[in-house]
CSV table of C-alpha atoms in Angstrom, one decimal:
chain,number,residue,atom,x,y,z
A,14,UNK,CA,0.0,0.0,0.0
A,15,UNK,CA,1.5,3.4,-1.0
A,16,UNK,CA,2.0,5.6,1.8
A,17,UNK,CA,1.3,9.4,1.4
A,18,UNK,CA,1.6,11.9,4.1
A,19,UNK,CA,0.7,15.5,4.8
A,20,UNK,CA,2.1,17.8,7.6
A,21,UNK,CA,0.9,19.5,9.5
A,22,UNK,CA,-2.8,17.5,9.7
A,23,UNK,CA,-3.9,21.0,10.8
A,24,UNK,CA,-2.6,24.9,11.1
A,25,UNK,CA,-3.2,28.2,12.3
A,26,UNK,CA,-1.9,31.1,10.6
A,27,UNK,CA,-2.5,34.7,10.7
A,28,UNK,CA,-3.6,37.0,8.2
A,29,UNK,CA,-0.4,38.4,6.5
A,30,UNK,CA,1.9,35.5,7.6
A,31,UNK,CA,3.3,33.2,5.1
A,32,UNK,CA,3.2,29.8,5.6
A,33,UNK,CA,4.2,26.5,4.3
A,34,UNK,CA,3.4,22.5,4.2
A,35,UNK,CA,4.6,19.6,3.1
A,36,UNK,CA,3.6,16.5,1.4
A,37,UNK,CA,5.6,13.2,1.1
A,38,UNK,CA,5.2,10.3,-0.9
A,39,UNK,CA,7.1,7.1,-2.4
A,40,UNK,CA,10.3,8.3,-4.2
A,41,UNK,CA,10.8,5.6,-6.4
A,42,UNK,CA,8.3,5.4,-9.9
A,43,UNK,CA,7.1,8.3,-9.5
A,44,UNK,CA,4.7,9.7,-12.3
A,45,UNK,CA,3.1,13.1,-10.8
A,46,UNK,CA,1.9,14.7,-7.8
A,47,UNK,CA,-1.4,16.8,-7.7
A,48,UNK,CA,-2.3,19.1,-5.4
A,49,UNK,CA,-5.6,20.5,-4.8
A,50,UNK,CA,-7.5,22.9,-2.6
A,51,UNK,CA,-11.0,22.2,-0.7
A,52,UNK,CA,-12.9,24.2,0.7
A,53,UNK,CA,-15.6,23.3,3.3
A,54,UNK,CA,-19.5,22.0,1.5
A,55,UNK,CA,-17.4,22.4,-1.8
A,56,UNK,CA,-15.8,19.9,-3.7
A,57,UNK,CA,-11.5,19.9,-4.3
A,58,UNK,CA,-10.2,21.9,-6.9
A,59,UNK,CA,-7.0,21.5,-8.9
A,60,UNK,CA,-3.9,23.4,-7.6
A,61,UNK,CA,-1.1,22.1,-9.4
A,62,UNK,CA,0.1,19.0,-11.6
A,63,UNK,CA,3.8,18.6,-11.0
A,64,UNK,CA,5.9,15.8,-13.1
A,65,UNK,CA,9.4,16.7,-13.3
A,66,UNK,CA,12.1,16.7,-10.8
A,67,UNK,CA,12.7,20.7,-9.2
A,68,UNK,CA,9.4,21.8,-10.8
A,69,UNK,CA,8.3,25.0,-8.9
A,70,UNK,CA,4.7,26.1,-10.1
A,71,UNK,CA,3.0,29.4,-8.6
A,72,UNK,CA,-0.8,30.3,-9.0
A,73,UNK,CA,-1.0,33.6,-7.2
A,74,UNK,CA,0.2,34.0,-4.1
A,75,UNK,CA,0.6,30.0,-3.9
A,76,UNK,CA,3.4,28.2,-5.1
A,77,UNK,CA,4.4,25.1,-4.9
A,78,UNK,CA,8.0,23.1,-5.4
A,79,UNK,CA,8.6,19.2,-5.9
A,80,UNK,CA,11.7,16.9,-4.9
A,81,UNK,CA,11.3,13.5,-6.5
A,82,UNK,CA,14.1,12.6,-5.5
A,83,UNK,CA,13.7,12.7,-2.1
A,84,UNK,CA,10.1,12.1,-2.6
A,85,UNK,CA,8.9,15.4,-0.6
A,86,UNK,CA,6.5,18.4,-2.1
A,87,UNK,CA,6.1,21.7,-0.1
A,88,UNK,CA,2.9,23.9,-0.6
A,89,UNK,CA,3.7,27.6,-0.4
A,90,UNK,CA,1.0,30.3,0.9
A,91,UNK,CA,2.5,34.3,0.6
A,92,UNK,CA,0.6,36.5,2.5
A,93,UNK,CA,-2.2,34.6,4.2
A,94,UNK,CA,-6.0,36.1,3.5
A,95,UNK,CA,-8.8,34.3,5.3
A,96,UNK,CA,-10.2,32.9,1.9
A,97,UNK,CA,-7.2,31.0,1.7
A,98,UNK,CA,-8.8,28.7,4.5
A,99,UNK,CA,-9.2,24.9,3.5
A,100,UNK,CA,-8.1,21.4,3.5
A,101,UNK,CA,-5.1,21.6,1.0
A,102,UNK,CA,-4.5,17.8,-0.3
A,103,UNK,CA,-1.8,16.2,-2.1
A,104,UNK,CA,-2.1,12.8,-4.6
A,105,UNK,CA,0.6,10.7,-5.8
A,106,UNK,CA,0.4,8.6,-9.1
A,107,UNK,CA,2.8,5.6,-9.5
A,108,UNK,CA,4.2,4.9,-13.0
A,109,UNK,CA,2.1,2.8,-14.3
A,110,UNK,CA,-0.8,3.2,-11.9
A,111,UNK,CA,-3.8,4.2,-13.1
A,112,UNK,CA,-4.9,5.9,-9.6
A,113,UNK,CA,-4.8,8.8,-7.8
A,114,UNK,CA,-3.3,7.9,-3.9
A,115,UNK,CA,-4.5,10.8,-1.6
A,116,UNK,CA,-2.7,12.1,1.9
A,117,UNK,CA,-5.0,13.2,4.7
A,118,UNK,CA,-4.6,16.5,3.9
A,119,UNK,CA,-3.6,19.7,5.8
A,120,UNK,CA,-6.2,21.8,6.9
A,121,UNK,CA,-5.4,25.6,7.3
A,122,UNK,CA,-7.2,28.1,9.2
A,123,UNK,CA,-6.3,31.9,8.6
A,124,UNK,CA,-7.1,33.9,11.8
A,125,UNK,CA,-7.9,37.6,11.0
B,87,UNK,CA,-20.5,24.9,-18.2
B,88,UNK,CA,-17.8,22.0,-17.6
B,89,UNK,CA,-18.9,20.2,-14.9
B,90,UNK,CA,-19.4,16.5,-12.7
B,91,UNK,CA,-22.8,16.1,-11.3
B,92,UNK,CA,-24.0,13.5,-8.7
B,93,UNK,CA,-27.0,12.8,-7.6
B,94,UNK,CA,-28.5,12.6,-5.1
B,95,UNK,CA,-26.5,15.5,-2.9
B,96,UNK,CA,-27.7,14.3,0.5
B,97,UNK,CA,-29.3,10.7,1.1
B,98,UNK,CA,-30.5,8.6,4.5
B,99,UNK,CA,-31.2,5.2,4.3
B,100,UNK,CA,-31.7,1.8,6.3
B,101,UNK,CA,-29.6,-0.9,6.5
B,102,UNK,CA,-29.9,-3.2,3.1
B,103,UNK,CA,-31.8,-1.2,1.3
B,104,UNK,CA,-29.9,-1.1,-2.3
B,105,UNK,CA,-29.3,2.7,-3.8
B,106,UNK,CA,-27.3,3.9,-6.2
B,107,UNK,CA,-25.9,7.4,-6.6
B,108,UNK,CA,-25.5,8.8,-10.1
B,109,UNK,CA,-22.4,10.6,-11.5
B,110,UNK,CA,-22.1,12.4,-15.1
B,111,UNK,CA,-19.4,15.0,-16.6
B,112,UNK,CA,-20.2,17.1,-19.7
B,113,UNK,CA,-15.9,16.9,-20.3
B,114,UNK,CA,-15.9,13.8,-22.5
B,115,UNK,CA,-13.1,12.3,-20.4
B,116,UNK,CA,-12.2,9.0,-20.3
B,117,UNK,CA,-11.1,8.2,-16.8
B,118,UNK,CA,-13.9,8.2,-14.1
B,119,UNK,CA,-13.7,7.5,-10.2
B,120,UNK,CA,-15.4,7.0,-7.2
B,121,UNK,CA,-13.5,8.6,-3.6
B,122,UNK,CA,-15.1,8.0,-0.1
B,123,UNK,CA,-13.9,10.7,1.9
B,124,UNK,CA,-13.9,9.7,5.7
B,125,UNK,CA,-12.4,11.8,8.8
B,126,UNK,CA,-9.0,11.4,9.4
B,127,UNK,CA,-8.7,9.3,6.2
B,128,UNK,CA,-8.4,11.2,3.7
B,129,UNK,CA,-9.7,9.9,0.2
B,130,UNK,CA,-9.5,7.1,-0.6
B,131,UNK,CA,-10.3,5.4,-4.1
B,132,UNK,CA,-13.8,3.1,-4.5
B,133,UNK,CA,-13.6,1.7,-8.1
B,134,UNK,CA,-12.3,3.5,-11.6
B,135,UNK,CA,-13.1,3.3,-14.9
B,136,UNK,CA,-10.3,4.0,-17.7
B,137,UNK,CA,-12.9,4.0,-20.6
B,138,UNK,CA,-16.9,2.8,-21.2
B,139,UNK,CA,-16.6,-1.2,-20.6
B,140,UNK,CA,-13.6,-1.0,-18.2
B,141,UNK,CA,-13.7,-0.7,-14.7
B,142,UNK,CA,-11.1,-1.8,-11.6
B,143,UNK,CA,-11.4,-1.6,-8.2
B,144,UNK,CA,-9.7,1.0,-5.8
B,145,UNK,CA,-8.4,1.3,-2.2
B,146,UNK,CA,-11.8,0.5,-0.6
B,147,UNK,CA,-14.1,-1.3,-3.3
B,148,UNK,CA,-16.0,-4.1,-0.8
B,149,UNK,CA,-20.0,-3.4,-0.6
B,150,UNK,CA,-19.9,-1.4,-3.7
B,151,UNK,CA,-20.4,-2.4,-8.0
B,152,UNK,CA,-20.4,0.0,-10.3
B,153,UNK,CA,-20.9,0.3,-14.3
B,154,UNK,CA,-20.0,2.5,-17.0
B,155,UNK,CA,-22.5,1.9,-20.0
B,156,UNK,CA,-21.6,5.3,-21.1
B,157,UNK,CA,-18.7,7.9,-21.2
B,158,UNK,CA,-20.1,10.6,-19.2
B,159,UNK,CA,-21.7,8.3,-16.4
B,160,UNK,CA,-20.5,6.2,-13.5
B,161,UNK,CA,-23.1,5.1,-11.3
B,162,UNK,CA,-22.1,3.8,-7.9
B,163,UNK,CA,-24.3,0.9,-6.9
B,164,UNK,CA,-24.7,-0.2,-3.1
B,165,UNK,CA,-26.2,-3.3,-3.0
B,166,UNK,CA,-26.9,-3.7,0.6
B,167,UNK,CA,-25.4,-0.5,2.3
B,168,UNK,CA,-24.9,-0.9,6.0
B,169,UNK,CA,-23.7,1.6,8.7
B,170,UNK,CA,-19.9,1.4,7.9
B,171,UNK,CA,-20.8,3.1,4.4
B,172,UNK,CA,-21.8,6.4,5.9
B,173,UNK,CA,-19.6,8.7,4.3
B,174,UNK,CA,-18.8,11.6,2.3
B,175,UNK,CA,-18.5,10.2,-1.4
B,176,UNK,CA,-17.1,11.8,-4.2
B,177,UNK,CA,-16.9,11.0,-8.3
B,178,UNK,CA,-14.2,12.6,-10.0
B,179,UNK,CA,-13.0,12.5,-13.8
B,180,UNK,CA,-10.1,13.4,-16.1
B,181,UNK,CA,-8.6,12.8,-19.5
B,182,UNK,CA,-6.7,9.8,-19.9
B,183,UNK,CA,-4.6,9.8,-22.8
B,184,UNK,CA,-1.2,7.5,-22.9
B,185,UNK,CA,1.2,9.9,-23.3
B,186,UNK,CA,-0.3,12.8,-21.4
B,187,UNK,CA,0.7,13.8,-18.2
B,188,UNK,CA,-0.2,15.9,-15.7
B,189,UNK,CA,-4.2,15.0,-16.1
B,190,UNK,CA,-5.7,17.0,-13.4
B,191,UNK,CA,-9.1,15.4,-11.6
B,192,UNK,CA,-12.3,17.6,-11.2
B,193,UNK,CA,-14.6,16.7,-8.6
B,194,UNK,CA,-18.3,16.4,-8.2
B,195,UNK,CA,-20.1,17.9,-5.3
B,196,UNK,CA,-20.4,14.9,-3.4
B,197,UNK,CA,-22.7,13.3,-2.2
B,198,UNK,CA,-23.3,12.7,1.9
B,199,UNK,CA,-24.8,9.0,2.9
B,200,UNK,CA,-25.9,7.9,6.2
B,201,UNK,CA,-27.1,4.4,6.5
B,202,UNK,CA,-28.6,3.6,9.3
């Protein structure tokens, strides 16, 4: 069974603060890692797709870089606003796999 | 609009009583999948389908069947649901073209069981 983790499960951030967290998963055949965003009573949304080795991708004021290596992702938040509160979730695909393997997610809170 | 729909949103039910929730996308995509999305779990994978005709199960596919008779829909079948399948449940689709990476999923609304 592949094994993909999130950390933190869950975090408190202020408005303004940057913040960052991390998702790791197998580091050998890897294919891609998704992340997506999820808001509460809404379904998850695509954040990023990332294939390659040292890909960094930025939507906005979210970024987000990918080791596969080392098998480790970190999500990127600049400047913390309080729409930026959800359950941020990473997925791994295996080459060859035909199936998305989800981590637990982290869920961030933005305190004004 | 591009979109995944399911059907019904919300649903409470008895033990053994079969039901079926409905999932369609307007995207023409080829891959289809069922999540169940549980606290502290995470999502994890029900049954897939790579194409009309093919299906596989998931992570999590006992007390579930499910068909694809068509591209855009994916019904999830529960034969005899019991208490263990209240959950948040979630179909999901993509393109699925060898060659093509990076095929992001987009999510229905879900759908929220209780089986009582």
């Amino acid at each position: 069974i592949l094994n993909v983790e999130q950390s933190p499960q869950s975090l408190h951030v202020q408005e303004g603060d940057s913040t960052n967290f991390t998702c790791s998963f197998p580091s050998s055949n890897f294919y891609a890692l998704h992340w997506y965003r999820w808001e509460t009573a809404k379904s998850p949304e695509a954040l990023f797709v990332m294939t390659l080795n040292g890909d960094e991708k930025k939507k906005g004021r979210i970024s987000a870089t990918l080791n596969t290596k080392e098998g480790y992702s970190y999500l990127y938040i600049k400047g913390s606003q309080p729409e930026d509160s959800a359950t941020y979730l990473c997925a791994f695909r295996m080459e060859g796999a035909q199936k998305l393997v989800f981590g637990q997610g982290t869920r961030l809170t933005i305190n004004p | 609009e591009a979109q995944v729909t399911q059907n019904p949103r919300y649903l409470i039910t008895v033990t053994g009583k079969k039901l079926t929730v409905t999932c369609s996308q307007n995207m023409n995509h080829e891959y289809m999948s069922w999540y169940r999305q549980d606290p502290g779990l995470g999502l994890r994978q029900i049954y897939y389908s790579m194409n009309v005709e093919v299906t596989d199960k998931g992570d999590v596919p006992e007390g579930y069947k499910v068909s694809r008779k068509e591209k855009r829909n994916f019904p999830l079948i529960l034969e005899s649901p019991s208490p263990n399948q209240t959950s948040l449940y979630f179909c999901a689709s993509s393109f699925q073209a060898s060659g093509r990476l990076g095929e992001t999923q987009y999510f229905g609304p879900g759908t929220r069981l209780l089986v009582l």
